[in-house]
Amino acid sequence: MKSAIEEAVKATGDVTPIDKCEAVSGGSINDTFYIKTGSQEYFAKLNRSAPEDFFDAEEKGLRLLEQNGIRVPKPLIILPRREQTEMVFLMEWIPSVKSRGKVDRALGSLVAEMHQKKASSVGLAESNYIGELHQPNHEERNWVSFFRDHRLGAIQKIAVEKGILSQERNNQLDKLKDNLSSLLGHNPDISLLHGDLWGGNWLESESGKPYLIDPAVYYGDREVDIAFTYLFGGYSTDFYAQYKADYPLQDGWKERMPIYQLYYLLVHLVLFGESYGSAVDRILKRYTT
């Protein structure tokens, strides 16, 4: 493990010795480390089993956000997997603090700024990952068909293949998809989305600035990101007040929110099991009966 990290650090041009290599919390998918050399600090993600393009997709997402002026840790280098070694993704280390209070309004403005970056097509040229699941993307003009086929339909297919979607749920989901255009009932502007904006995917730097991390980016209805922020918490009233002041949401967003949350609940059903089944059932029942 350390030899792979050392190789990645040297590939950046930093030939000073590693003084510290400490494990840090960073989710359940990757092993994550704080690295300090004689000249710089780094954040390292290691993965032995993910697909070969797993870190490549994340790096492209970070760079797309960065190119649009959105504050993210700077990606530095990816060391491909070799026999008996992990893939390594090295990026800028952002010293962070745990108290989330004063930064909430700045975070609201940062997310609003991201959502004001527009495109003429939904989706993205290349696929990426939501958690450890493949997230297919496809550039097209129609948001409803994209969300139906490449979000709800794609995760439905995975769930069916894994045998974790009952026939009743599958039928209800088909019915919801068939009526999706009338259920959503609006034609949104196409925004740059983070794509995985749960409460753990941002951090506050020691300087008091918010950073977005671990994206699953594409272009679509910004209400998808907002819906996820409401699903598991982690965002304050100050965050929402500032976001809505900077970029007010369209009428009807609360009625559409459960449909967008359904995608993330189906992802969690696939990844973590039946504990998310009742939430899936409530949304399916609401929109199909």
mmCIF file of C-alpha atoms in Angstrom:
data_model
loop_
_atom_site.group_PDB
_atom_site.id
_atom_site.type_symbol
_atom_site.label_atom_id
_atom_site.label_comp_id
_atom_site.label_asym_id
_atom_site.label_seq_id
_atom_site.Cartn_x
_atom_site.Cartn_y
_atom_site.Cartn_z
ATOM 1 C CA MET A 1 0.000 0.000 0.000
ATOM 2 C CA LYS A 2 2.656 2.541 1.021
ATOM 3 C CA SER A 3 4.802 1.677 -1.986
ATOM 4 C CA ALA A 4 1.913 2.518 -4.323
ATOM 5 C CA ILE A 5 1.395 5.841 -2.546
ATOM 6 C CA GLU A 6 5.123 6.583 -2.727
ATOM 7 C CA GLU A 7 5.087 5.882 -6.457
ATOM 8 C CA ALA A 8 2.099 8.188 -6.963
ATOM 9 C CA VAL A 9 3.732 10.990 -4.961
ATOM 10 C CA LYS A 10 6.946 10.706 -6.973
ATOM 11 C CA ALA A 11 4.922 10.805 -10.196
ATOM 12 C CA THR A 12 3.778 14.308 -9.236
ATOM 13 C CA GLY A 13 7.428 15.399 -9.170
ATOM 14 C CA ASP A 14 7.660 15.395 -5.370
ATOM 15 C CA VAL A 15 10.794 13.374 -4.531
ATOM 16 C CA THR A 16 10.917 14.298 -0.836
ATOM 17 C CA PRO A 17 10.364 11.428 1.614
ATOM 18 C CA ILE A 18 6.953 10.683 3.108
ATOM 19 C CA ASP A 19 6.889 11.855 6.714
ATOM 20 C CA LYS A 20 3.299 10.827 7.514
ATOM 21 C CA CYS A 21 0.870 8.323 6.042
ATOM 22 C CA GLU A 22 -2.242 8.193 8.231
ATOM 23 C CA ALA A 23 -5.605 6.561 7.526
ATOM 24 C CA VAL A 24 -8.541 8.984 7.558
ATOM 25 C CA SER A 25 -12.281 8.462 7.307
ATOM 26 C CA GLY A 26 -13.488 8.650 3.728
ATOM 27 C CA GLY A 27 -16.503 6.431 3.146
ATOM 28 C CA SER A 28 -16.913 2.708 2.571
ATOM 29 C CA ILE A 29 -15.683 2.381 -1.016
ATOM 30 C CA ASN A 30 -12.033 3.450 -0.825
ATOM 31 C CA ASP A 31 -9.188 3.339 1.668
ATOM 32 C CA THR A 32 -8.214 6.952 2.308
ATOM 33 C CA PHE A 33 -5.039 8.507 3.701
ATOM 34 C CA TYR A 34 -3.476 11.788 4.709
ATOM 35 C CA ILE A 35 0.025 12.032 3.251
ATOM 36 C CA LYS A 36 2.697 14.511 4.268
ATOM 37 C CA THR A 37 6.045 14.743 2.535
ATOM 38 C CA GLY A 38 8.917 17.106 3.065
ATOM 39 C CA SER A 39 7.299 19.629 0.747
ATOM 40 C CA GLN A 40 3.554 19.023 0.470
ATOM 41 C CA GLU A 41 0.384 17.445 1.873
ATOM 42 C CA TYR A 42 -1.902 15.113 -0.094
ATOM 43 C CA PHE A 43 -5.147 13.197 0.147
ATOM 44 C CA ALA A 44 -4.924 9.681 -1.275
ATOM 45 C CA LYS A 45 -7.690 7.262 -2.243
ATOM 46 C CA LEU A 46 -6.807 3.619 -2.800
ATOM 47 C CA ASN A 47 -8.960 0.913 -4.324
ATOM 48 C CA ARG A 48 -8.085 -2.652 -5.269
ATOM 49 C CA SER A 49 -11.377 -3.904 -6.741
ATOM 50 C CA ALA A 50 -13.175 -0.999 -8.458
ATOM 51 C CA PRO A 51 -13.373 -0.814 -12.272
ATOM 52 C CA GLU A 52 -10.282 0.533 -14.009
ATOM 53 C CA ASP A 53 -11.977 3.831 -14.916
ATOM 54 C CA PHE A 54 -13.412 4.432 -11.437
ATOM 55 C CA PHE A 55 -10.980 7.164 -10.402
ATOM 56 C CA ASP A 56 -10.779 8.511 -13.953
ATOM 57 C CA ALA A 57 -14.513 9.257 -13.830
ATOM 58 C CA GLU A 58 -14.170 11.040 -10.489
ATOM 59 C CA GLU A 59 -11.204 13.062 -11.709
ATOM 60 C CA LYS A 60 -13.120 14.211 -14.796
ATOM 61 C CA GLY A 61 -16.008 15.266 -12.586
ATOM 62 C CA LEU A 62 -13.738 17.257 -10.292
ATOM 63 C CA ARG A 63 -12.063 18.945 -13.247
ATOM 64 C CA LEU A 64 -15.410 19.850 -14.818
ATOM 65 C CA LEU A 65 -16.511 21.477 -11.572
ATOM 66 C CA GLU A 66 -13.139 23.205 -11.196
ATOM 67 C CA GLN A 67 -13.268 24.513 -14.782
ATOM 68 C CA ASN A 68 -16.638 26.057 -13.982
ATOM 69 C CA GLY A 69 -15.254 27.890 -10.964
ATOM 70 C CA ILE A 70 -16.618 25.520 -8.323
ATOM 71 C CA ARG A 71 -14.348 24.963 -5.350
ATOM 72 C CA VAL A 72 -13.120 21.334 -5.173
ATOM 73 C CA PRO A 73 -9.891 19.609 -4.084
ATOM 74 C CA LYS A 74 -7.495 19.770 -7.011
ATOM 75 C CA PRO A 75 -6.946 16.340 -8.592
ATOM 76 C CA LEU A 76 -3.251 15.591 -9.087
ATOM 77 C CA ILE A 77 -2.546 12.123 -10.432
ATOM 78 C CA ILE A 78 -3.990 8.619 -10.811
ATOM 79 C CA LEU A 79 -1.715 5.608 -10.539
ATOM 80 C CA PRO A 80 -3.347 2.680 -12.392
ATOM 81 C CA ARG A 81 -3.792 -0.696 -10.747
ATOM 82 C CA ARG A 82 -0.990 -3.147 -11.304
ATOM 83 C CA GLU A 83 -0.693 -6.774 -10.257
ATOM 84 C CA GLN A 84 -1.128 -7.048 -6.485
ATOM 85 C CA THR A 85 -1.396 -3.265 -6.064
ATOM 86 C CA GLU A 86 -4.203 -0.767 -5.600
ATOM 87 C CA MET A 87 -5.208 2.090 -7.841
ATOM 88 C CA VAL A 88 -4.194 5.380 -6.257
ATOM 89 C CA PHE A 89 -5.893 8.731 -6.731
ATOM 90 C CA LEU A 90 -3.839 11.577 -5.319
ATOM 91 C CA MET A 91 -5.356 15.003 -4.816
ATOM 92 C CA GLU A 92 -4.903 18.222 -2.915
ATOM 93 C CA TRP A 93 -5.246 17.962 0.860
ATOM 94 C CA ILE A 94 -7.824 20.410 2.225
ATOM 95 C CA PRO A 95 -7.405 20.868 6.002
ATOM 96 C CA SER A 96 -10.987 20.835 7.265
ATOM 97 C CA VAL A 97 -12.961 21.559 10.414
ATOM 98 C CA LYS A 98 -16.020 19.736 11.735
ATOM 99 C CA SER A 99 -18.089 22.682 12.925
ATOM 100 C CA ARG A 100 -20.623 23.523 10.243
ATOM 101 C CA GLY A 101 -22.281 26.811 11.036
ATOM 102 C CA LYS A 102 -20.923 30.036 9.624
ATOM 103 C CA VAL A 103 -20.034 28.377 6.326
ATOM 104 C CA ASP A 104 -23.582 27.237 5.534
ATOM 105 C CA ARG A 105 -24.581 30.373 3.649
ATOM 106 C CA ALA A 106 -21.368 30.240 1.612
ATOM 107 C CA LEU A 107 -22.203 26.625 0.781
ATOM 108 C CA GLY A 108 -25.673 27.648 -0.384
ATOM 109 C CA SER A 109 -24.115 30.236 -2.678
ATOM 110 C CA LEU A 110 -21.564 27.714 -3.986
ATOM 111 C CA VAL A 111 -24.255 25.181 -4.925
ATOM 112 C CA ALA A 112 -26.384 27.931 -6.485
ATOM 113 C CA GLU A 113 -23.357 29.078 -8.497
ATOM 114 C CA MET A 114 -22.817 25.516 -9.742
ATOM 115 C CA HIS A 115 -26.460 25.204 -10.769
ATOM 116 C CA GLN A 116 -26.268 28.460 -12.732
ATOM 117 C CA LYS A 117 -23.698 26.866 -15.058
ATOM 118 C CA LYS A 118 -25.898 25.899 -18.005
ATOM 119 C CA ALA A 119 -25.785 23.568 -20.995
ATOM 120 C CA SER A 120 -27.995 22.907 -23.998
ATOM 121 C CA SER A 121 -27.952 19.110 -23.524
ATOM 122 C CA VAL A 122 -28.690 16.918 -20.529
ATOM 123 C CA GLY A 123 -26.434 14.076 -19.414
ATOM 124 C CA LEU A 124 -22.722 13.887 -20.137
ATOM 125 C CA ALA A 125 -20.496 12.532 -22.891
ATOM 126 C CA GLU A 126 -19.075 9.812 -20.627
ATOM 127 C CA SER A 127 -20.543 7.585 -17.945
ATOM 128 C CA ASN A 128 -19.416 7.715 -14.322
ATOM 129 C CA TYR A 129 -20.310 6.176 -10.958
ATOM 130 C CA ILE A 130 -22.828 6.798 -8.189
ATOM 131 C CA GLY A 131 -21.151 5.275 -5.179
ATOM 132 C CA GLU A 132 -19.665 2.101 -6.617
ATOM 133 C CA LEU A 133 -22.463 1.598 -9.168
ATOM 134 C CA HIS A 134 -22.060 2.402 -12.840
ATOM 135 C CA GLN A 135 -24.075 5.511 -13.738
ATOM 136 C CA PRO A 136 -24.746 5.654 -17.488
ATOM 137 C CA ASN A 137 -24.798 9.032 -19.172
ATOM 138 C CA HIS A 138 -25.974 10.002 -22.602
ATOM 139 C CA GLU A 139 -26.145 13.478 -24.118
ATOM 140 C CA GLU A 140 -29.613 14.376 -25.340
ATOM 141 C CA ARG A 141 -32.084 17.254 -25.342
ATOM 142 C CA ASN A 142 -34.978 15.761 -23.392
ATOM 143 C CA TRP A 143 -34.619 15.785 -19.612
ATOM 144 C CA VAL A 144 -37.616 13.558 -18.900
ATOM 145 C CA SER A 145 -36.451 10.762 -21.206
ATOM 146 C CA PHE A 146 -32.921 11.012 -19.784
ATOM 147 C CA PHE A 147 -34.097 10.706 -16.189
ATOM 148 C CA ARG A 148 -36.525 7.932 -17.133
ATOM 149 C CA ASP A 149 -34.024 5.819 -19.081
ATOM 150 C CA HIS A 150 -30.576 6.644 -17.690
ATOM 151 C CA ARG A 151 -31.460 7.145 -14.047
ATOM 152 C CA LEU A 152 -34.632 5.306 -13.031
ATOM 153 C CA GLY A 153 -34.426 2.725 -15.819
ATOM 154 C CA ALA A 154 -30.719 2.072 -15.342
ATOM 155 C CA ILE A 155 -30.940 1.493 -11.585
ATOM 156 C CA GLN A 156 -34.106 -0.588 -12.122
ATOM 157 C CA LYS A 157 -32.159 -2.888 -14.452
ATOM 158 C CA ILE A 158 -29.357 -3.311 -11.906
ATOM 159 C CA ALA A 159 -31.858 -4.058 -9.131
ATOM 160 C CA VAL A 160 -33.670 -6.640 -11.251
ATOM 161 C CA GLU A 161 -30.388 -8.321 -12.239
ATOM 162 C CA LYS A 162 -29.405 -8.548 -8.568
ATOM 163 C CA GLY A 163 -32.818 -10.005 -7.665
ATOM 164 C CA ILE A 164 -33.666 -7.301 -5.143
ATOM 165 C CA LEU A 165 -36.630 -5.652 -6.885
ATOM 166 C CA SER A 166 -39.932 -7.441 -6.297
ATOM 167 C CA GLN A 167 -42.351 -7.901 -9.175
ATOM 168 C CA GLU A 168 -44.778 -5.465 -7.568
ATOM 169 C CA ARG A 169 -42.117 -2.770 -7.192
ATOM 170 C CA ASN A 170 -40.926 -3.405 -10.723
ATOM 171 C CA ASN A 171 -44.461 -2.998 -12.101
ATOM 172 C CA GLN A 172 -45.043 0.180 -10.095
ATOM 173 C CA LEU A 173 -41.753 1.614 -11.294
ATOM 174 C CA ASP A 174 -42.705 0.853 -14.891
ATOM 175 C CA LYS A 175 -45.989 2.683 -14.338
ATOM 176 C CA LEU A 176 -44.239 5.698 -12.818
ATOM 177 C CA LYS A 177 -41.797 5.837 -15.738
ATOM 178 C CA ASP A 178 -44.646 5.651 -18.250
ATOM 179 C CA ASN A 179 -46.255 8.707 -16.640
ATOM 180 C CA LEU A 180 -43.056 10.577 -15.807
ATOM 181 C CA SER A 181 -43.639 13.491 -18.167
ATOM 182 C CA SER A 182 -46.983 14.402 -16.589
ATOM 183 C CA LEU A 183 -45.714 13.688 -13.052
ATOM 184 C CA LEU A 184 -42.742 16.035 -13.381
ATOM 185 C CA GLY A 185 -44.739 18.549 -15.365
ATOM 186 C CA HIS A 186 -42.060 21.120 -16.102
ATOM 187 C CA ASN A 187 -39.288 21.914 -18.543
ATOM 188 C CA PRO A 188 -36.224 22.791 -16.440
ATOM 189 C CA ASP A 189 -33.166 24.771 -17.384
ATOM 190 C CA ILE A 190 -30.224 22.395 -17.726
ATOM 191 C CA SER A 191 -27.739 22.901 -14.888
ATOM 192 C CA LEU A 192 -24.370 21.484 -13.940
ATOM 193 C CA LEU A 193 -25.093 18.959 -11.172
ATOM 194 C CA HIS A 194 -22.870 17.503 -8.490
ATOM 195 C CA GLY A 195 -24.922 14.321 -8.752
ATOM 196 C CA ASP A 196 -24.206 12.872 -5.279
ATOM 197 C CA LEU A 197 -24.908 15.799 -2.980
ATOM 198 C CA TRP A 198 -25.628 14.048 0.297
ATOM 199 C CA GLY A 199 -24.479 15.762 3.476
ATOM 200 C CA GLY A 200 -21.110 14.001 3.593
ATOM 201 C CA ASN A 201 -19.936 15.235 0.213
ATOM 202 C CA TRP A 202 -18.831 18.704 1.182
ATOM 203 C CA LEU A 203 -16.319 20.003 3.669
ATOM 204 C CA GLU A 204 -15.409 23.249 5.354
ATOM 205 C CA SER A 205 -11.778 24.289 5.069
ATOM 206 C CA GLU A 206 -9.863 25.817 7.932
ATOM 207 C CA SER A 207 -10.185 29.141 6.128
ATOM 208 C CA GLY A 208 -13.983 28.861 6.331
ATOM 209 C CA LYS A 209 -14.621 28.086 2.660
ATOM 210 C CA PRO A 210 -16.857 25.209 1.511
ATOM 211 C CA TYR A 211 -15.553 22.600 -0.932
ATOM 212 C CA LEU A 212 -17.554 19.986 -2.843
ATOM 213 C CA ILE A 213 -16.117 16.459 -2.960
ATOM 214 C CA ASP A 214 -16.869 13.025 -4.480
ATOM 215 C CA PRO A 215 -19.004 14.154 -7.437
ATOM 216 C CA ALA A 216 -21.020 12.091 -9.908
ATOM 217 C CA VAL A 217 -21.510 14.984 -12.304
ATOM 218 C CA TYR A 218 -23.809 15.457 -15.258
ATOM 219 C CA TYR A 219 -26.157 18.137 -16.600
ATOM 220 C CA GLY A 220 -29.817 18.063 -15.668
ATOM 221 C CA ASP A 221 -32.567 19.463 -13.469
ATOM 222 C CA ARG A 222 -30.970 21.129 -10.437
ATOM 223 C CA GLU A 223 -33.891 19.903 -8.341
ATOM 224 C CA VAL A 224 -32.235 16.455 -8.365
ATOM 225 C CA ASP A 225 -29.327 17.793 -6.305
ATOM 226 C CA ILE A 226 -31.653 19.712 -3.998
ATOM 227 C CA ALA A 227 -33.854 16.639 -3.514
ATOM 228 C CA PHE A 228 -30.851 14.625 -2.327
ATOM 229 C CA THR A 229 -29.874 17.300 0.197
ATOM 230 C CA TYR A 230 -33.265 16.812 1.872
ATOM 231 C CA LEU A 231 -33.097 13.006 1.890
ATOM 232 C CA PHE A 232 -30.560 12.263 4.635
ATOM 233 C CA GLY A 233 -29.973 15.678 6.228
ATOM 234 C CA GLY A 234 -26.653 17.454 6.645
ATOM 235 C CA TYR A 235 -27.848 20.842 5.390
ATOM 236 C CA SER A 236 -29.073 23.723 7.523
ATOM 237 C CA THR A 237 -31.871 26.240 7.144
ATOM 238 C CA ASP A 238 -29.187 28.859 6.439
ATOM 239 C CA PHE A 239 -27.971 26.780 3.485
ATOM 240 C CA TYR A 240 -31.449 26.618 1.941
ATOM 241 C CA ALA A 241 -32.209 30.277 2.674
ATOM 242 C CA GLN A 242 -29.046 31.410 0.889
ATOM 243 C CA TYR A 243 -29.475 29.004 -2.018
ATOM 244 C CA LYS A 244 -33.035 30.191 -2.639
ATOM 245 C CA ALA A 245 -31.992 33.836 -2.289
ATOM 246 C CA ASP A 246 -29.286 33.341 -4.924
ATOM 247 C CA TYR A 247 -31.302 31.097 -7.248
ATOM 248 C CA PRO A 248 -35.004 30.653 -6.384
ATOM 249 C CA LEU A 249 -36.529 27.262 -7.112
ATOM 250 C CA GLN A 250 -39.393 26.891 -9.579
ATOM 251 C CA ASP A 251 -42.965 26.398 -8.424
ATOM 252 C CA GLY A 252 -43.836 22.765 -7.768
ATOM 253 C CA TRP A 253 -40.353 21.649 -6.722
ATOM 254 C CA LYS A 254 -41.627 20.087 -3.494
ATOM 255 C CA GLU A 255 -44.121 17.951 -5.425
ATOM 256 C CA ARG A 256 -41.364 16.715 -7.755
ATOM 257 C CA MET A 257 -38.815 16.108 -5.004
ATOM 258 C CA PRO A 258 -39.876 12.542 -4.016
ATOM 259 C CA ILE A 259 -39.555 11.373 -7.641
ATOM 260 C CA TYR A 260 -35.975 12.606 -7.738
ATOM 261 C CA GLN A 261 -35.291 11.101 -4.311
ATOM 262 C CA LEU A 262 -36.554 7.761 -5.627
ATOM 263 C CA TYR A 263 -33.437 7.395 -7.771
ATOM 264 C CA TYR A 264 -31.139 7.729 -4.773
ATOM 265 C CA LEU A 265 -33.290 5.445 -2.635
ATOM 266 C CA LEU A 266 -33.127 2.766 -5.341
ATOM 267 C CA VAL A 267 -29.331 3.190 -5.419
ATOM 268 C CA HIS A 268 -29.234 2.681 -1.654
ATOM 269 C CA LEU A 269 -31.582 -0.295 -1.934
ATOM 270 C CA VAL A 270 -29.119 -1.924 -4.332
ATOM 271 C CA LEU A 271 -26.056 -1.039 -2.267
ATOM 272 C CA PHE A 272 -27.329 -1.514 1.281
ATOM 273 C CA GLY A 273 -30.435 -3.664 1.143
ATOM 274 C CA GLU A 274 -34.039 -3.770 2.247
ATOM 275 C CA SER A 275 -33.749 -1.116 4.957
ATOM 276 C CA TYR A 276 -34.500 1.352 2.137
ATOM 277 C CA GLY A 277 -37.393 -0.681 0.742
ATOM 278 C CA SER A 278 -40.180 0.978 2.718
ATOM 279 C CA ALA A 279 -39.123 4.457 1.540
ATOM 280 C CA VAL A 280 -39.090 3.211 -2.062
ATOM 281 C CA ASP A 281 -42.554 1.710 -1.596
ATOM 282 C CA ARG A 282 -44.010 4.925 -0.162
ATOM 283 C CA ILE A 283 -42.916 6.958 -3.180
ATOM 284 C CA LEU A 284 -44.042 4.357 -5.698
ATOM 285 C CA LYS A 285 -47.447 4.110 -4.007
ATOM 286 C CA ARG A 286 -47.828 7.907 -3.915
ATOM 287 C CA TYR A 287 -47.329 8.304 -7.645
ATOM 288 C CA THR A 288 -48.932 5.126 -8.995
ATOM 289 C CA THR A 289 -52.200 4.810 -7.063
#
